[in-house]
PDB file of C-alpha atoms in Angstrom:
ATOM      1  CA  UNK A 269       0.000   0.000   0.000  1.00 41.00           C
ATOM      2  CA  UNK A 270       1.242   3.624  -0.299  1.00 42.00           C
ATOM      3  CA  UNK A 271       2.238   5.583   2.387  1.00 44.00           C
ATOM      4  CA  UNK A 272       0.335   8.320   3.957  1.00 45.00           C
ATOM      5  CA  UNK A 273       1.277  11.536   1.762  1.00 44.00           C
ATOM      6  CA  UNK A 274       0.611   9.179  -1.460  1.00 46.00           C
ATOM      7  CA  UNK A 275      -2.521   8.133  -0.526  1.00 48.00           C
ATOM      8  CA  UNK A 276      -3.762  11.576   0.584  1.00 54.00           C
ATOM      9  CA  UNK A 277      -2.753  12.944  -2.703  1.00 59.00           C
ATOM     10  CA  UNK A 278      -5.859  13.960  -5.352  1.00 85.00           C
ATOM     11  CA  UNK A 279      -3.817  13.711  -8.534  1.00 92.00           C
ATOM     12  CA  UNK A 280      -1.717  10.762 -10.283  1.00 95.00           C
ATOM     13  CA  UNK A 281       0.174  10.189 -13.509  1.00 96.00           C
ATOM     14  CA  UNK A 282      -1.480   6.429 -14.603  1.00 97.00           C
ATOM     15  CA  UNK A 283       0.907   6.883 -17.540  1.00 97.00           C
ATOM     16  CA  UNK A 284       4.078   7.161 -15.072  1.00 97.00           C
ATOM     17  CA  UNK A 285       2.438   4.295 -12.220  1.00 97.00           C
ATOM     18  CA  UNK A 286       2.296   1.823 -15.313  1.00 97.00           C
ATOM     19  CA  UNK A 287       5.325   2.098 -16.467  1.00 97.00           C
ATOM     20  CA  UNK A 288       6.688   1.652 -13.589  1.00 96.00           C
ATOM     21  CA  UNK A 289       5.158  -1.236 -13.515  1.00 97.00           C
ATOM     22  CA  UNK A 290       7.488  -4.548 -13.612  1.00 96.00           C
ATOM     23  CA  UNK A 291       7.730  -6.033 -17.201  1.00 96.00           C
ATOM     24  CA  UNK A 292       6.468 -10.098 -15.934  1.00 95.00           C
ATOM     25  CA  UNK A 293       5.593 -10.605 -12.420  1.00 96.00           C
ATOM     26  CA  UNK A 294       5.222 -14.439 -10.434  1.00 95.00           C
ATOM     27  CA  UNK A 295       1.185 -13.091 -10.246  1.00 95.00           C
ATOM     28  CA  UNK A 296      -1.091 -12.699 -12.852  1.00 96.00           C
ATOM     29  CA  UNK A 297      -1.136  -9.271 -11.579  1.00 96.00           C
ATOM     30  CA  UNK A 298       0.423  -6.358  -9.998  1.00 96.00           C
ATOM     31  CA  UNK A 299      -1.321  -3.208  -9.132  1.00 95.00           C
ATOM     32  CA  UNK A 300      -0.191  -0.214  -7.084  1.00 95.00           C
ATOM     33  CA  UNK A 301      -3.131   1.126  -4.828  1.00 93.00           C
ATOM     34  CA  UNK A 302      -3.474   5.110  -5.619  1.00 94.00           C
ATOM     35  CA  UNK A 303      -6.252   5.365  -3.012  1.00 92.00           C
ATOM     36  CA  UNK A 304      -7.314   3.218   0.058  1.00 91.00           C
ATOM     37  CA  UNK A 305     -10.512   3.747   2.264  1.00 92.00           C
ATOM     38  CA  UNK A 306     -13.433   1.395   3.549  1.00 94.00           C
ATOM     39  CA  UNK A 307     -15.664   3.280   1.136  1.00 95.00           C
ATOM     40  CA  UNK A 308     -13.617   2.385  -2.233  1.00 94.00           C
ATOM     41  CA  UNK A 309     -10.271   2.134  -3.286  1.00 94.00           C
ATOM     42  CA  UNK A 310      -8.350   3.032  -6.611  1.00 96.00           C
ATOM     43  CA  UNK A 311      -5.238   1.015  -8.244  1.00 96.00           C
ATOM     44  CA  UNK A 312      -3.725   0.762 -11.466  1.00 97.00           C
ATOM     45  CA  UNK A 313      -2.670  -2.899 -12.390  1.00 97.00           C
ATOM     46  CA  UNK A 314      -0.857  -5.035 -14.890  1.00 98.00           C
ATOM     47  CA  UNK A 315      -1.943  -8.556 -16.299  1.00 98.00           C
ATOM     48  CA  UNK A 316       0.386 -10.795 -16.867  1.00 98.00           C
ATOM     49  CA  UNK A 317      -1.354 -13.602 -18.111  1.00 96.00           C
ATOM     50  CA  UNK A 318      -5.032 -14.644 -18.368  1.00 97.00           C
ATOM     51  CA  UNK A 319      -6.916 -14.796 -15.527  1.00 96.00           C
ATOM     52  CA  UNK A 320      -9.277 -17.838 -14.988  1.00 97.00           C
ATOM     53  CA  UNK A 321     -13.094 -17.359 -13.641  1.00 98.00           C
ATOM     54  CA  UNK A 322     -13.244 -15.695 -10.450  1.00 98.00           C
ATOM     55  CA  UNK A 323     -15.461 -13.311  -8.259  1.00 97.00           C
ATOM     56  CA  UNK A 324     -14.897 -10.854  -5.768  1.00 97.00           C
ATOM     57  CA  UNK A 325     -17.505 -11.189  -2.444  1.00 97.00           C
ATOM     58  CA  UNK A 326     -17.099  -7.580  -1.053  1.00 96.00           C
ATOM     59  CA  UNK A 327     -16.941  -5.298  -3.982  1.00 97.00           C
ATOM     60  CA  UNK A 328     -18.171  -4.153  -7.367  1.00 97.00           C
ATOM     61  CA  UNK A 329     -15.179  -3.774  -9.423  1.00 97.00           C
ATOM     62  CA  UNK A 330     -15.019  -1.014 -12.191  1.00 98.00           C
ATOM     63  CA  UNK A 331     -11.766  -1.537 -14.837  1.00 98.00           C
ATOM     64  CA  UNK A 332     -11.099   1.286 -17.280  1.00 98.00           C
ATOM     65  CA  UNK A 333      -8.715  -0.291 -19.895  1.00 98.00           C
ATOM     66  CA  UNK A 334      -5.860   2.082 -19.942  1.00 98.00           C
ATOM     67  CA  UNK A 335      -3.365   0.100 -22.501  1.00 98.00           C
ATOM     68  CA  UNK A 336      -3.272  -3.364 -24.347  1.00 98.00           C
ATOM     69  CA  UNK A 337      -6.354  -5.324 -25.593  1.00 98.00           C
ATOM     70  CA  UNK A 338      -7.763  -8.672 -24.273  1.00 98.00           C
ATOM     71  CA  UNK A 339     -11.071 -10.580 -24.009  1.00 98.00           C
ATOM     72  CA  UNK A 340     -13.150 -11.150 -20.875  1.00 98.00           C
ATOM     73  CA  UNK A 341     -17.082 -12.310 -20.052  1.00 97.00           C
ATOM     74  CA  UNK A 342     -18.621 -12.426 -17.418  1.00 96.00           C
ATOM     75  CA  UNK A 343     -21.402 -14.628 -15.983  1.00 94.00           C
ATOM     76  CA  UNK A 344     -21.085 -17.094 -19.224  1.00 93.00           C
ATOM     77  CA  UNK A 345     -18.369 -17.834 -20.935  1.00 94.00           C
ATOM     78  CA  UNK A 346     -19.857 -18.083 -24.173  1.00 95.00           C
ATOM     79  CA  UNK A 347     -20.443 -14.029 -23.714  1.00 95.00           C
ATOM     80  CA  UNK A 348     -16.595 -13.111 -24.268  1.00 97.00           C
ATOM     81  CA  UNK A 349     -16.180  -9.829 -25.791  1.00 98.00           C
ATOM     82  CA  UNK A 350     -12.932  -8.218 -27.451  1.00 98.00           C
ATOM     83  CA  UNK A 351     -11.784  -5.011 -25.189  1.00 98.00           C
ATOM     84  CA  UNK A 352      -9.461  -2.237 -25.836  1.00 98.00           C
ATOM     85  CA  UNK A 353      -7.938   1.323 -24.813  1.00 98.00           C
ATOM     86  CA  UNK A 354     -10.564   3.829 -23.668  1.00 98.00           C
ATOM     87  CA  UNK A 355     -13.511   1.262 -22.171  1.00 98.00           C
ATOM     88  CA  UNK A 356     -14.653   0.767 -19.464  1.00 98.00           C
ATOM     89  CA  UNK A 357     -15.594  -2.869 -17.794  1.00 98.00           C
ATOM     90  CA  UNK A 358     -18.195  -3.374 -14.712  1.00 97.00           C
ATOM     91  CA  UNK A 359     -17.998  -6.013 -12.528  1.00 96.00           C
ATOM     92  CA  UNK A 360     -20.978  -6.212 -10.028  1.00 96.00           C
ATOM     93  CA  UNK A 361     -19.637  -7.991  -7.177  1.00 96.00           C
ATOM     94  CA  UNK A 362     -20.615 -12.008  -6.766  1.00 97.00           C
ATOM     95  CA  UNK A 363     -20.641 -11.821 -10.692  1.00 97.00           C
ATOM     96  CA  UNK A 364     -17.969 -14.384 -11.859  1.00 98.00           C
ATOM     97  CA  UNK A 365     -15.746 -12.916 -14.315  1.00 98.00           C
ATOM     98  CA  UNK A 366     -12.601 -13.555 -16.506  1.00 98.00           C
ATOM     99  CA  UNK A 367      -9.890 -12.730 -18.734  1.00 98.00           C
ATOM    100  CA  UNK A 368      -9.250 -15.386 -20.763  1.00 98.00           C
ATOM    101  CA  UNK A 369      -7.103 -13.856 -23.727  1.00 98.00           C
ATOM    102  CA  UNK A 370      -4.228 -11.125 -23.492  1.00 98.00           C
ATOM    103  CA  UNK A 371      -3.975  -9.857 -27.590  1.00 98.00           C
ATOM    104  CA  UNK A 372      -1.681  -7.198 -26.684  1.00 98.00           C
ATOM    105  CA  UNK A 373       0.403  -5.663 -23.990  1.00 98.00           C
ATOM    106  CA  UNK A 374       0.891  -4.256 -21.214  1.00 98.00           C
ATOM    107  CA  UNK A 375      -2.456  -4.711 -20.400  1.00 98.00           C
ATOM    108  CA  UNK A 376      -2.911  -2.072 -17.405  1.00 98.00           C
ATOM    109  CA  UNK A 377      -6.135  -0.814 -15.862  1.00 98.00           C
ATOM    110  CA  UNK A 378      -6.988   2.030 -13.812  1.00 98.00           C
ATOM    111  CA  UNK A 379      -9.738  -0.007 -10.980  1.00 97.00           C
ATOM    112  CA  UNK A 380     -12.237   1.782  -9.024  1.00 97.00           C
ATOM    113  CA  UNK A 381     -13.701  -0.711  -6.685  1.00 97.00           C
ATOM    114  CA  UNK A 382     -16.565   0.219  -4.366  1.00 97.00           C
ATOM    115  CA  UNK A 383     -16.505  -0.508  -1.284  1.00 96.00           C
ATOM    116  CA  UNK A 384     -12.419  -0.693  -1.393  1.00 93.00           C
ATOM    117  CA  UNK A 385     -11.379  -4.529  -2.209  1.00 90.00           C
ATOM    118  CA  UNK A 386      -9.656  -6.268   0.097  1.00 90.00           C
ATOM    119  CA  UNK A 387      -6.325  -7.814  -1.672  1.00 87.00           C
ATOM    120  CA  UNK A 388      -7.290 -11.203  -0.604  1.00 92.00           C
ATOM    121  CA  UNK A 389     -11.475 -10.673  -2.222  1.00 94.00           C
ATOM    122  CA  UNK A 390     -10.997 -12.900  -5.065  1.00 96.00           C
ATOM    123  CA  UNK A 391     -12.545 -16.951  -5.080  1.00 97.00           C
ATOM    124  CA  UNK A 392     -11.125 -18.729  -7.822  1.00 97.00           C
ATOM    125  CA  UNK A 393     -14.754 -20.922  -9.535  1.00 97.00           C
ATOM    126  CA  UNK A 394     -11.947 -23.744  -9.585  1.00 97.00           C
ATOM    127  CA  UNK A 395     -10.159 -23.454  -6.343  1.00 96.00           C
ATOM    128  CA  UNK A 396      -7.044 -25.142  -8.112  1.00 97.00           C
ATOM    129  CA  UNK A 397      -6.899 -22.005 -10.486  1.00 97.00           C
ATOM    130  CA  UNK A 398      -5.325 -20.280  -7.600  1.00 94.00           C
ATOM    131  CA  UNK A 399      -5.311 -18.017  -4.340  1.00 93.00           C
ATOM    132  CA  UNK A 400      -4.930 -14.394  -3.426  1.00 93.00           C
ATOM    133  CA  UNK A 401      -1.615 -14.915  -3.447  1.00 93.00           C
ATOM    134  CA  UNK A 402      -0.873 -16.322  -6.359  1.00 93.00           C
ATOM    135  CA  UNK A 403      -3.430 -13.862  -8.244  1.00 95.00           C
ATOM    136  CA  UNK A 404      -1.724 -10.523  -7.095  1.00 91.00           C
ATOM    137  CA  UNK A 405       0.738  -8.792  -5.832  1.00 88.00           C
ATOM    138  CA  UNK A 406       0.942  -5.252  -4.697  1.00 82.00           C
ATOM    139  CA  UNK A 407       3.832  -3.040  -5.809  1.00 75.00           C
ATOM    140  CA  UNK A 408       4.998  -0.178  -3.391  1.00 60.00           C
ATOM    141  CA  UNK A 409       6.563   3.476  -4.626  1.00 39.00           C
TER     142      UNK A 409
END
């Protein structure tokens, strides 16, 4: 997590946070949180490799594609959609979602969640997909 003068800060370069983003990661992901309250919480994050159906229990998840293109569906699988620079995904949470297909990268997002997501909210549909752990990682300034 950031420390207390980045967090309190209103204004962020998502440009600058992504690049400094690590090139490959041991995660699928790794985000940087920007903001960090009970009521929501804002990261930017890098996928690393397709990420299998999972849900988040405690928060509706909002994922503004910022660079790269992929595919994702949620609820059914048979609903995957192409996604690109400048959209904007909704996640409602309980709603199992994915990310099967990474067609080019980096693929960062800017996330708004609501209430904030705890780092450990995600349940794998196929518990042998993975954990928390192995899903993301955070990535401190």
């Amino acid at each position: 997590m950031n420390d207390d003068k980045a967090s309190a800060m209103g204004r962020f370069d998502i440009g600058a946070i992504a690049a400094s983003l690590p090139a490959c990661a041991d995660t699928m992901l790794v985000d940087r949180y920007l903001t960090d309250r009970p009521s929501s919480s804002a990261r930017v994050f890098r996928v690393y490799r397709p990420t299998p159906a999972h849900y988040h229990e405690q928060c509706d998840e909002f994922l503004y594609v910022f660079s790269g293109r992929g595919t994702f569906w949620m609820g059914d699988a048979s609903t995957k959609a192409e996604f690109g620079p400048g959209e904007l995904l909704h996640f409602h949470r309980g709603v199992v979602h994915a990310l099967p297909d990474i067609l080019e990268e980096p693929l960062v997002f800017l996330s708004i969640d609501t209430p904030r997501r705890d780092p450990k909210d995600v349940i794998f549909v196929d518990p042998a997909d993975g954990t928390p752990e192995s899903f993301i990682r955070q990535s401190g300034y």
